[in-house]
Structures are given as C-alpha cells and as structure tokens.
Coordinates of C-alpha atoms and ligand atoms in Angstrom, one line a residue:
Chain A
X328 CA -17.6 -17.9 3.2
X329 CA -20.9 -16.6 1.8
X330 CA -20.2 -15.5 -1.8
X331 CA -22.4 -13.3 -4.0
X332 CA -25.0 -15.1 -6.2
X333 CA -23.5 -18.5 -5.3
X334 CA -20.6 -17.9 -7.6
X335 CA -17.0 -18.6 -6.9
X336 CA -14.8 -16.1 -8.7
X337 CA -13.7 -12.8 -7.2
X338 CA -11.4 -10.0 -8.3
X339 CA -8.6 -8.0 -6.7
X340 CA -9.9 -4.7 -5.6
X341 CA -7.6 -2.1 -7.1
X342 CA -7.7 1.7 -6.6
X343 CA -7.3 2.0 -10.4
X344 CA -10.8 0.7 -11.1
X345 CA -12.5 0.9 -7.7
X346 CA -14.9 3.6 -8.9
X347 CA -15.8 1.7 -12.1
X348 CA -16.3 -1.5 -10.2
X349 CA -18.6 0.0 -7.7
X350 CA -20.9 1.3 -10.3
X351 CA -20.4 -1.5 -12.7
X352 CA -23.2 -3.7 -14.2
X353 CA -20.5 -5.4 -16.3
X354 CA -18.1 -6.8 -13.8
X355 CA -19.8 -9.0 -11.2
X356 CA -17.3 -10.7 -8.9
X357 CA -18.5 -13.1 -6.2
X358 CA -16.2 -11.3 -3.8
X359 CA -13.2 -8.9 -3.8
X360 CA -9.8 -9.3 -2.4
X361 CA -7.6 -6.5 -1.1
X362 CA -4.2 -6.1 0.6
X363 CA -4.9 -4.8 4.1
X364 CA -1.6 -2.9 4.0
X365 CA -3.0 -0.7 1.3
X366 CA -6.1 0.3 3.3
X367 CA -5.3 0.2 7.0
X368 CA -5.2 3.7 8.5
X369 CA -6.5 5.3 5.4
X370 CA -9.3 7.9 5.6
X371 CA -11.0 10.3 3.2
X372 CA -11.9 9.4 -0.3
X373 CA -10.4 5.9 -0.2
X374 CA -12.0 5.0 3.1
X375 CA -15.4 5.9 1.5
X376 CA -14.6 3.7 -1.5
X377 CA -13.6 0.8 0.7
X378 CA -16.8 1.1 2.8
X379 CA -18.9 1.2 -0.3
X380 CA -17.1 -1.9 -1.6
X381 CA -17.6 -3.7 1.7
X382 CA -21.3 -3.0 1.5
X383 CA -21.5 -4.5 -1.9
X384 CA -19.1 -7.5 -1.8
X385 CA -17.7 -10.0 0.7
X386 CA -14.0 -9.2 1.2
X387 CA -10.9 -11.5 1.5
X388 CA -7.6 -10.2 2.6
X389 CA -4.3 -11.0 0.9
X390 CA -1.4 -9.5 2.9
X391 CA 1.9 -8.2 1.6
X392 CA 4.2 -7.3 4.5
X393 CA 3.7 -9.9 7.2
X394 CA 6.9 -11.5 5.9
X395 CA 6.2 -14.9 7.3
X396 CA 9.5 -16.3 6.1
X397 CA 11.6 -13.5 7.5
X398 CA 14.4 -14.1 10.0
X399 CA 13.1 -11.0 11.9
X400 CA 10.5 -11.2 14.6
X401 CA 6.9 -10.8 13.6
X402 CA 5.7 -7.2 13.7
X403 CA 3.0 -7.7 16.4
X404 CA 1.7 -4.1 16.3
X405 CA 1.1 -4.5 12.6
X406 CA -0.5 -7.9 13.1
X407 CA -3.0 -6.5 15.6
X408 CA -3.9 -3.8 13.1
X409 CA -4.6 -6.5 10.6
X410 CA -6.7 -8.3 13.2
X411 CA -8.8 -5.2 13.7
X412 CA -9.2 -4.6 10.0
X413 CA -10.3 -8.3 9.5
X414 CA -12.9 -7.9 12.2
X415 CA -14.1 -4.6 11.0
X416 CA -14.7 -5.8 7.4
X417 CA -15.8 -9.3 8.4
X418 CA -13.0 -10.9 6.4
X419 CA -13.3 -14.7 6.3
X420 CA -10.0 -15.5 4.5
X421 CA -6.6 -13.9 5.3
X422 CA -3.8 -15.2 3.2
X423 CA -0.1 -14.3 2.9
X424 CA 2.8 -15.2 0.7
X425 CA 5.2 -18.0 1.7
X426 CA 8.2 -15.7 1.2
X427 CA 9.9 -12.8 3.0
X428 CA 9.5 -9.1 2.3
X429 CA 11.5 -7.8 5.3
X430 CA 14.9 -8.7 6.5
X431 CA 17.3 -7.3 9.1
X432 CA 14.8 -4.6 10.0
X433 CA 14.2 -3.3 6.5
X434 CA 11.1 -3.7 4.4
X435 CA 11.6 -4.5 0.8
X436 CA 8.0 -4.5 -0.4
X437 CA 8.5 -7.5 -2.6
X438 CA 8.5 -11.2 -2.3
X439 CA 11.9 -12.9 -1.8
X440 CA 12.4 -16.7 -2.0
X441 CA 12.9 -18.4 1.3
X442 CA 15.6 -21.1 1.3
X443 CA 13.8 -24.5 1.1
X444 CA 15.5 -25.8 4.3
X445 CA 14.5 -27.8 7.3
X446 CA 15.3 -25.1 9.8
X447 CA 13.3 -22.6 7.8
X448 CA 10.3 -25.0 7.8
X449 CA 10.5 -25.2 11.7
X450 CA 10.9 -21.4 12.0
X451 CA 7.9 -20.7 9.7
X452 CA 5.7 -23.3 11.4
X453 CA 6.2 -21.6 14.7
X454 CA 5.5 -18.2 13.2
X455 CA 2.3 -19.3 11.4
X456 CA 1.1 -20.8 14.7
X457 CA 1.8 -17.5 16.4
X458 CA -0.1 -15.5 13.8
X459 CA -3.1 -17.9 13.9
X460 CA -3.2 -17.7 17.7
X461 CA -3.2 -13.9 17.6
X462 CA -5.7 -13.6 14.7
X463 CA -7.9 -16.4 16.1
X464 CA -8.4 -17.6 12.5
X465 CA -6.4 -19.8 10.1
X466 CA -3.8 -18.3 7.8
X467 CA -3.7 -19.4 4.2
X468 CA -0.2 -19.4 2.8
X469 CA 0.4 -19.0 -0.8
X470 CA 2.9 -20.7 -3.1
X471 CA 4.9 -17.8 -4.7
X472 CA 6.6 -17.4 -8.0
X473 CA 10.4 -17.5 -7.6
X474 CA 13.1 -16.9 -10.1
X475 CA 15.9 -18.6 -8.3
X476 CA 16.1 -21.0 -5.4
X477 CA 18.5 -20.1 -2.6
X478 CA 20.5 -22.7 -0.6
X479 CA 17.8 -25.3 -1.0
X480 CA 17.9 -28.6 0.8
X481 CA 14.5 -29.9 -0.4
X482 CA 12.1 -29.2 -3.3
X483 CA 9.4 -26.6 -3.2
X484 CA 6.5 -29.0 -2.9
X485 CA 8.1 -30.7 0.1
X486 CA 8.8 -27.3 1.7
X487 CA 5.2 -26.2 1.3
X488 CA 3.7 -29.5 2.4
X489 CA 5.8 -29.7 5.6
X490 CA 4.9 -26.1 6.6
X491 CA 1.2 -26.7 6.0
X492 CA 1.2 -30.0 7.8
X493 CA 3.3 -28.8 10.7
X494 CA 1.4 -25.5 11.3
X495 CA -2.2 -26.7 10.5
X496 CA -2.6 -23.6 8.3
X497 CA -4.5 -23.5 5.0
X498 CA -3.1 -23.1 1.6
X499 CA -3.8 -20.5 -1.0
X500 CA -2.9 -22.3 -4.3
X501 CA -1.8 -19.9 -6.9
X502 CA -2.2 -21.8 -10.2
X503 CA -0.4 -19.2 -12.2
X504 CA 2.5 -19.3 -9.8
X505 CA 2.8 -23.1 -10.2
X506 CA 2.8 -22.6 -14.0
X507 CA 5.4 -19.8 -13.8
X508 CA 7.7 -21.9 -11.5
X509 CA 7.2 -25.0 -13.6
X510 CA 8.4 -23.1 -16.6
X511 CA 11.3 -21.3 -14.9
X512 CA 12.5 -24.4 -13.1
X513 CA 11.6 -27.1 -15.6
X514 CA 9.2 -29.2 -13.8
X515 CA 5.8 -30.7 -14.5
X516 CA 3.1 -28.5 -13.2
X517 CA 0.4 -31.1 -12.8
X518 CA 2.8 -33.5 -11.0
X519 CA 3.8 -30.6 -8.7
X520 CA 0.1 -29.9 -7.9
X521 CA -0.6 -33.5 -6.9
X522 CA 2.3 -33.3 -4.3
X523 CA 0.7 -30.3 -2.5
X524 CA -1.5 -30.6 0.6
X525 CA -4.7 -30.4 -1.6
X526 CA -7.0 -31.1 1.3
X527 CA -5.9 -27.9 2.9
X528 CA -6.4 -25.6 -0.1
X529 CA -9.0 -23.0 1.0
X530 CA -8.5 -20.5 -1.8
X531 CA -7.2 -20.3 -5.3
X532 CA -5.4 -17.5 -7.3
X533 CA -5.4 -17.1 -11.0
X534 CA -3.4 -14.5 -12.9
X535 CA -1.6 -13.5 -16.0
X536 CA 2.2 -13.2 -16.4
X537 CA 4.8 -12.1 -18.9
X538 CA 7.3 -14.3 -20.6
X539 CA 10.4 -12.1 -21.0
X540 CA 12.8 -14.6 -22.6
X541 CA 13.0 -18.2 -23.7
X542 CA 13.6 -19.3 -20.2
X543 CA 12.0 -16.8 -17.9
X544 CA 8.4 -15.9 -17.0
X545 CA 7.8 -13.0 -14.6
X546 CA 4.7 -13.1 -12.5
X547 CA 3.4 -9.6 -13.4
X548 CA -0.4 -9.8 -12.8
X549 CA -0.4 -7.4 -15.8
X550 CA -1.7 -9.6 -18.6
X551 CA -4.6 -11.8 -19.4
X552 CA -4.6 -15.4 -18.1
X553 CA -3.0 -17.6 -20.8
X554 CA -4.6 -20.8 -22.2
X555 CA -2.2 -23.2 -20.5
X556 CA -3.0 -21.6 -17.1
X557 CA -6.7 -22.1 -17.7
X558 CA -5.9 -25.8 -18.5
X559 CA -3.9 -26.2 -15.3
X560 CA -6.8 -24.5 -13.4
X561 CA -9.3 -27.0 -14.8
X562 CA -7.0 -29.8 -13.8
X563 CA -6.4 -28.4 -10.4
X564 CA -10.1 -27.7 -9.6
X565 CA -10.9 -31.3 -10.5
X566 CA -8.8 -32.4 -7.6
X567 CA -10.2 -29.9 -5.1
X568 CA -13.4 -29.3 -3.2
X569 CA -15.1 -26.0 -4.1
X570 CA -13.3 -22.9 -2.8
X571 CA -13.3 -19.2 -3.7
X572 CA -11.1 -18.3 -6.7
X573 CA -9.6 -15.0 -7.3
X574 CA -8.4 -13.3 -10.5
X575 CA -5.4 -11.1 -9.7
X576 CA -5.0 -8.2 -12.1
X577 CA -2.8 -5.4 -10.7
X578 CA -1.4 -3.6 -13.7
X579 CA -2.3 -2.8 -17.3
X580 CA -6.0 -3.0 -16.4
X581 CA -8.2 -3.7 -19.4
X582 CA -11.9 -2.8 -19.9
X583 CA -14.1 -4.4 -17.3
X584 CA -15.8 -6.4 -20.0
X585 CA -12.5 -8.2 -20.6
X586 CA -12.0 -9.0 -16.9
X587 CA -15.6 -10.3 -16.7
X588 CA -14.9 -12.6 -19.7
X589 CA -12.1 -14.1 -17.7
X590 CA -14.3 -14.4 -14.6
X591 CA -17.0 -16.0 -16.6
X592 CA -14.6 -18.5 -18.1
X593 CA -13.4 -19.6 -14.7
X594 CA -16.9 -19.8 -13.4
X595 CA -17.8 -22.0 -16.3
X596 CA -14.9 -24.3 -15.6
X597 CA -15.7 -24.7 -11.9
X598 CA -19.3 -25.1 -12.5
X599 CA -18.3 -28.2 -14.5
X600 CA -15.6 -29.5 -12.2
X601 CA -17.5 -28.8 -9.0
X602 CA -21.0 -29.5 -10.3
X603 CA -21.6 -32.3 -7.7
X604 CA -20.9 -30.0 -4.8
X605 CA -23.1 -27.1 -3.8
X606 CA -21.5 -25.9 -0.7
X607 CA -18.5 -23.6 -0.5
X608 CA -15.8 -24.5 2.0
Chain B
X607 CA 15.0 -18.1 20.3
X608 CA 15.0 -18.5 16.6
X609 CA 14.7 -21.9 15.0
X610 CA 16.4 -20.5 12.0
X611 CA 20.1 -21.5 11.5
X612 CA 22.6 -18.8 11.2
X613 CA 23.6 -20.0 7.8
X614 CA 20.0 -19.8 6.5
X615 CA 19.6 -16.3 8.0
X616 CA 22.8 -15.3 6.3
X617 CA 21.6 -16.4 2.9
X618 CA 18.4 -14.4 3.4
X619 CA 20.3 -11.4 4.6
X620 CA 22.6 -11.5 1.6
X621 CA 19.7 -11.7 -0.9
X622 CA 17.9 -8.8 0.9
X623 CA 21.0 -6.7 1.0
X624 CA 21.5 -7.3 -2.7
X625 CA 18.0 -6.1 -3.4
X626 CA 18.8 -2.9 -1.5
X627 CA 22.2 -2.2 -3.0
X628 CA 22.5 -4.1 -6.3
X629 CA 25.9 -5.4 -5.2
X630 CA 26.0 -9.0 -6.2
X631 CA 26.4 -11.4 -3.3
X632 CA 27.8 -14.9 -3.0
X633 CA 24.7 -17.1 -2.6
X634 CA 24.5 -20.8 -2.5
X635 CA 22.6 -22.8 -5.1
X636 CA 21.1 -20.0 -7.1
X637 CA 20.2 -19.5 -10.8
X638 CA 22.8 -16.7 -11.3
X639 CA 21.2 -15.5 -14.5
X640 CA 17.9 -14.8 -12.8
X641 CA 19.1 -13.1 -9.6
X642 CA 19.0 -9.6 -11.1
X643 CA 15.2 -9.9 -11.4
X644 CA 15.0 -9.5 -7.7
X645 CA 17.0 -6.4 -7.6
X646 CA 15.1 -5.0 -10.5
X647 CA 11.6 -5.8 -9.0
X648 CA 12.4 -4.5 -5.5
X649 CA 14.1 -1.4 -6.8
X650 CA 11.4 -0.6 -9.3
X651 CA 8.7 -0.7 -6.6
X652 CA 10.8 1.7 -4.5
X653 CA 11.5 4.1 -7.3
X654 CA 7.9 4.1 -8.5
X655 CA 6.6 4.7 -5.0
X656 CA 8.9 7.6 -4.5
X657 CA 8.5 9.2 -7.9
X658 CA 4.7 9.0 -7.6
X659 CA 4.9 10.7 -4.2
X660 CA 7.3 13.4 -5.3
X661 CA 6.5 14.2 -8.9
X662 CA 7.6 17.9 -8.7
X663 CA 11.0 17.1 -7.1
X664 CA 11.5 14.2 -9.5
X665 CA 10.9 16.4 -12.5
X666 CA 13.0 19.2 -11.1
X667 CA 16.2 17.4 -10.2
X668 CA 18.4 16.3 -13.1
X669 CA 18.0 12.6 -13.8
X670 CA 21.5 11.5 -12.6
X671 CA 21.1 13.4 -9.3
X672 CA 17.7 12.0 -8.7
X673 CA 18.8 8.5 -9.5
X674 CA 21.8 8.7 -7.2
X675 CA 19.6 10.1 -4.4
X676 CA 17.1 7.3 -4.7
X677 CA 19.8 4.7 -5.0
X678 CA 21.5 5.9 -1.8
X679 CA 18.2 6.0 0.0
X680 CA 17.4 2.5 -0.9
X681 CA 20.9 1.2 -0.1
X682 CA 21.4 3.0 3.2
X683 CA 17.9 3.3 4.7
X684 CA 16.0 0.5 6.3
X685 CA 12.3 1.1 5.5
X686 CA 10.3 0.8 8.6
X687 CA 6.7 1.0 7.6
X688 CA 4.9 -2.2 6.4
X689 CA 2.7 0.0 4.3
X690 CA 4.5 0.9 1.1
X691 CA 2.4 4.0 0.5
X692 CA 3.7 5.5 3.8
X693 CA 7.3 4.8 2.7
X694 CA 7.8 8.2 0.9
X695 CA 7.6 9.9 4.3
X696 CA 10.8 8.0 5.2
X697 CA 12.4 9.3 2.1
X698 CA 11.6 12.8 3.1
X699 CA 13.0 12.2 6.6
X700 CA 16.1 10.6 5.2
X701 CA 16.7 13.7 3.0
X702 CA 16.3 16.0 6.0
X703 CA 18.6 13.8 8.2
X704 CA 21.3 13.5 5.6
X705 CA 21.0 17.3 4.8
X706 CA 20.6 16.5 1.1
X707 CA 19.5 20.1 0.5
X708 CA 22.7 21.4 2.0
X709 CA 24.8 19.0 0.0
X710 CA 23.0 19.9 -3.2
X711 CA 22.9 23.6 -2.4
X712 CA 19.1 23.6 -2.8
X713 CA 17.9 25.3 0.4
X714 CA 14.2 24.8 -0.6
X715 CA 14.5 21.0 -1.1
X716 CA 13.1 20.0 2.3
X717 CA 10.2 22.4 2.0
X718 CA 9.4 21.1 -1.5
X719 CA 9.5 17.5 -0.4
X720 CA 7.4 18.1 2.6
X721 CA 4.8 20.0 0.6
X722 CA 4.6 17.0 -1.8
X723 CA 4.3 14.6 1.1
X724 CA 1.6 16.7 2.8
X725 CA -0.6 16.4 -0.2
X726 CA -0.4 12.7 0.1
X727 CA -0.8 12.8 3.8
X728 CA -3.8 15.0 3.9
X729 CA -5.5 13.0 1.2
X730 CA -5.0 9.7 2.8
X731 CA -4.8 10.4 6.6
X732 CA -7.2 8.6 8.9
X733 CA -10.6 10.3 9.3
X734 CA -10.8 12.7 12.1
X735 CA -14.2 13.2 13.8
X736 CA -15.9 16.5 12.9
X737 CA -17.0 18.7 15.8
X738 CA -20.7 19.2 16.2
X739 CA -21.7 22.7 15.0
X740 CA -24.5 25.1 14.1
X741 CA -24.7 27.0 10.9
X742 CA -26.1 30.2 12.5
X743 CA -24.2 32.2 15.0
X744 CA -22.1 35.3 15.8
X745 CA -18.9 35.3 13.8
X746 CA -17.0 37.5 16.3
X747 CA -18.2 36.1 19.6
X748 CA -19.1 32.4 19.1
X749 CA -16.4 29.8 18.8
X750 CA -15.8 28.8 15.2
X751 CA -15.9 25.1 14.1
X752 CA -13.2 24.3 11.7
X753 CA -12.6 21.3 9.5
X754 CA -10.3 19.1 11.6
X755 CA -8.8 17.4 8.6
X756 CA -6.2 20.0 7.8
X757 CA -2.6 21.1 8.2
X758 CA -1.4 24.6 8.7
X759 CA 2.3 24.7 7.9
X760 CA 5.1 27.2 7.8
X761 CA 7.6 27.1 4.9
X762 CA 10.7 29.1 4.4
X763 CA 10.2 28.9 0.6
X764 CA 6.9 29.4 -1.3
X765 CA 6.9 25.8 -2.6
X766 CA 3.1 25.9 -2.8
X767 CA 3.0 29.0 -4.9
X768 CA 6.0 29.0 -7.3
X769 CA 7.5 26.4 -9.6
X770 CA 10.6 24.7 -8.3
X771 CA 12.7 26.6 -10.8
X772 CA 11.7 29.9 -9.4
X773 CA 12.3 29.3 -5.7
X774 CA 15.9 30.3 -5.5
X775 CA 16.4 33.5 -3.4
X776 CA 12.8 33.6 -2.3
X777 CA 13.4 32.7 1.4
X778 CA 10.8 34.3 3.8
X779 CA 7.8 33.3 5.9
X780 CA 5.1 31.5 4.1
X781 CA 2.1 29.7 5.4
X782 CA 0.1 27.0 3.7
X783 CA -3.3 25.8 4.8
X784 CA -4.1 22.4 3.4
X785 CA -7.4 20.7 4.1
X786 CA -9.5 17.8 2.9
X787 CA -13.0 18.4 1.7
X788 CA -15.4 16.2 3.6
X789 CA -17.6 15.0 0.7
X790 CA -15.2 14.8 -2.2
X791 CA -12.1 13.9 -0.1
X792 CA -10.2 16.4 -2.4
X793 CA -7.2 18.2 -1.0
X794 CA -7.4 22.0 -1.1
X795 CA -4.4 24.3 -0.7
X796 CA -4.5 28.0 0.3
X797 CA -1.6 30.4 0.8
X798 CA -2.2 32.5 3.9
X799 CA -0.4 35.5 5.3
X800 CA 1.3 35.3 8.7
X801 CA -1.5 37.3 10.2
X802 CA -4.2 34.9 8.9
X803 CA -2.1 31.9 9.9
X804 CA -2.0 33.4 13.4
X805 CA -5.8 34.0 13.4
X806 CA -6.5 30.4 12.3
X807 CA -4.1 29.0 14.8
X808 CA -5.7 30.9 17.7
X809 CA -9.2 30.0 16.6
X810 CA -8.1 26.4 16.6
X811 CA -6.7 26.9 20.1
X812 CA -10.3 27.8 21.2
X813 CA -10.4 31.6 21.1
X814 CA -13.2 33.7 19.6
X815 CA -12.5 35.8 16.6
X816 CA -13.1 38.9 18.7
X817 CA -10.4 37.9 21.2
X818 CA -8.0 36.8 18.5
X819 CA -8.4 40.1 16.6
X820 CA -7.9 42.1 19.8
X821 CA -4.6 40.3 20.4
X822 CA -3.6 40.5 16.7
X823 CA -4.2 44.2 16.5
X824 CA -1.5 45.0 18.9
X825 CA 0.8 42.0 18.2
X826 CA 1.1 42.9 14.5
X827 CA 1.0 46.6 15.4
X828 CA -2.0 47.2 13.1
X829 CA -3.7 49.6 15.6
X830 CA -6.8 49.8 13.4
X831 CA -9.2 47.3 14.9
X832 CA -12.1 48.2 12.5
X833 CA -10.0 47.7 9.4
X834 CA -8.6 44.4 10.8
X835 CA -12.1 43.2 11.7
X836 CA -13.4 43.9 8.2
X837 CA -10.6 42.1 6.5
X838 CA -10.7 39.2 8.9
X839 CA -14.5 38.7 8.5
X840 CA -14.0 38.6 4.7
X841 CA -11.3 36.0 5.2
X842 CA -13.5 33.9 7.5
X843 CA -16.4 34.2 5.2
X844 CA -14.2 33.0 2.3
X845 CA -13.2 30.0 4.4
X846 CA -16.9 29.3 5.2
X847 CA -17.6 29.3 1.6
X848 CA -14.8 26.9 1.0
X849 CA -16.2 24.7 3.8
X850 CA -13.1 25.0 5.8
X851 CA -14.9 26.9 8.5
X852 CA -17.9 24.8 9.2
X853 CA -20.0 27.1 11.4
X854 CA -20.2 27.6 15.1
X855 CA -19.2 25.1 17.7
X856 CA -21.9 23.6 19.8
X857 CA -21.2 23.9 23.4
Ligands
FE2_187 FE1 -1.3 -14.9 -6.0

C-alpha cells in the first residue's frame, strides 16, 4: 500500500470532521480509513466529500456489518457492493471484526462476542475463504474488545490464531482492544500479543477507551490514547514488520491539533521500532 | 451446510435476542455482571440512530410513549439493512405496518415520520444523472429540464408547514416538493398546491407547459387560460431561480 509521504499513521474518516480534514494543514494522516457501510449508495454532499478525500488520501476499508461470525449465511449482495466500492476507491486493505453483528436475520449494528469454540473456528474459516474468493483479496480480521466470553472452549488467542491459520487471512491487530481485554479479563497483554499470528498482521489499530469501573473498560473510541496503550504499541511494533497504523477516533472529537499530536507520537514510535525497514508491507 | 453446532448457534441467538429485548437469557460461561453492556451498547446505537432521524417526532411524543415505541420496534423488528443509516426507514415502515398512528390516535404520525425520513433520503440518496439542457428556450413550448434529485409527495397533514402540535384537525390535500441542490447538496422544501403539483408531475411525464396548462385549465375548471398561464409562468420562473427547473431539455 502506497502511503502518503512515506508515513505510516492514518486516521478514521468521520463525517464529523471530514470538511475540516480536507482543508487541514494541521492534520496530516498517511491514509484514511472508512466503513464502507457508511458510504455505499450515498450521493449528494457526502459523495462529494468522499471523492475529495479519495483524491487526497489512500483509503482503507474497515467493515461493520459483514458479520463474519454470524450463524446466518453471508449477505452476498452486500458483499458484491463492498467489492465494487473497494475497486472504485482503489482500496488495498479491507478489514472486518472477528465478531457477529447479525443473527437470525436481524442486524444489531454492534459487535457481539463469538463463542471461542472449535465449530465456530471451522464455520468462520469457511466464511472467510468465501469472502476472500469473492473479493479476490485477503480479508484482515480484527481482534475485538469483549466484555464477556460466551460458552468458550478455548482462549481468545488460540481462537484467533486457528482462524487466521486455517483461512489464510490477514490480521488487523487492535492494540487498544488487547489492552481492554487484558484489563477486563485479567491477562497479560504482552504475553497475549506474542501468542497471535504476528507474521500475518497487515494492519494495526490504536484507540482510546473509557474505564467505567474498577473492573471494566469500554472500548469507546471517544478518548485520547492512554500511556499504557502507547507502551503496548511500542512493544507490539517491535515484534512486527512495518504495516499501516490507524488511529480510531469516532466520538468526542477534539481539535485536529490534538489528533495530530497522537499521530505524530505514533509515527515517532514506529520510526524507531521500524527504522531498519523502509518498505511498507 | 453449516459447520456451526446447534448449541453454538443457540448461544449466539440467545445473546442477540437479549440485545434486542433486554430479557436476560441463560448463557453458558459468561461474566454475568458485564452482560448488560451489550444490551446497552446495541440499544443505544438503535435509539441514537432513530432519534437523530426523527427529531421532530421524538420531541413531540411524550418520553414514555416514545421509549415504549422504540423498545417494541427493537424487540419485534428484525433490521434488514446492513447500513445503519438506512435503518430509520425500517422504523417508519414498522410504524405504518403496526398502525401506530391508529393506536396512538395521532392520524398525522405516518406523514410526520415520512416527512422526516424524506429529508434524510433526499440528502443522502445516490446521485441521479442530470439531463442535458439549454439555458435558453421557450417556456411554454419546449420541454423543461428538471432537477432529477427530488421527491414530489402528497400528505394528508401539512407536516412540512405546521408544528406537530398544530396538526390535529388539519387533514386535507398537501403536496411537498423536496429537492437536493446540485452544488451544495442542501435539501430544499417547498409547499405546492394541488394545481402546481399536477403541473410538475405532467412536466416530469414529458409534456410541455402549454399542453399541461391546456389540460389543467379544464381539469381544475379554471376556464381562464391567460390567468392560469400568467400564474404558472411565475411559478416556473420561481423554480428556475431556485435551480429546480434547470432549463430546456436537449433533444
Ligand atoms: Fe479497531
């Protein structure tokens, strides 16, 4: 993927600040990420904004409703619309959540935790292969935040690894989600990361979260990235080859200067950990 | 053939159903104290999306009635669109199908919801190619080119003119022209009379203004072609100024 100015850090393209971003001399992401669901079939003002953004930045897509872990059949009509969108905007990375957002023919528009089970692994591997065959590109699946396991037979790292190994897909490693889960489920975040299929990581997410009690963090994407997540990011990137990194900020959007400060900090970190490499995967 | 075991599917269904209804299920191996976050997160997305799409109805209905309506919608309805911003259309369709306006004795509710949905729809709908047109021509005898990104809608209640609190007892025939400005993408609304709605519809069907007015003169029993023509030309010129009428169709 050809990133802007040989940098690595992108930002989520939100309608809330699209106009500001397009005119901005302050916020300078290497690329932007958007949810195809929020743009497919949209005309008028927003289509113009999207087209302007596409002229200015490379685009990655991060889907919301594919629902790869759903018991329901894949929505092929929708998948073909995504394919068309990906082609139209020359999207090099399409990622989705390792979760389900639709069940028994009803969309829920949020990410529910899949039971970490053998049969679910097989089911999802088959679905990822089907998606990749149709899209003619690899899918990157993301480790999601979850607040409770459901009927688990294995741990999360094994679940993710078996799916990535079995399907040949890539992984979107969300560092904040690892942190959130390690806090909510009492495990060691660094150890968890070493158990992931790191050679398949093609994309990284960073984000802020909100701690709502002594025992629970909610993955809100509405706050600044905390120090401990930056630390975990530095550790994680030291284990990886260079890949694009995205800052997710969906709510409570601050001044663009503040976002750029976070991008710059991440860029500084990766320029250190990835200094020997010059080529982006 | 699904590779998923029935028991796994069942766990997934129970969690999803819980997010829709809030009725706590029996699930295996969960952190019980955290389960409610899923209901809260899912339901909040639904509520926010619907309230943002229907701000007038939301403010108009008493809180407990609105909350109950949204709750029932989320519990009973299976949202079909993968695109959450299109979901409010399903809310409107649900209200029509369940005759919520009859049950609440608010006969203008469907019109009000549809009006609010239309604003969203016209603002976001896919681009429609503009016809090719000239700016010079004969208003009466050339075919007029109109902005294709529009909706001309009949309402029983003047939901586009009056506040929701003033709609009771105002049943009649009302027409709304809603269109999207090409450059700005802004949505414009215009109340039109039944006569002008007819004229616009016939122009859209490919008649010249002269032909439409000739029909309208007798259809509406005006029997004063010159007067009709004068008013209609003013109307059309107004729409030209508003860039709804673009000019004259190229043949
Ligand atoms: Fe993420």
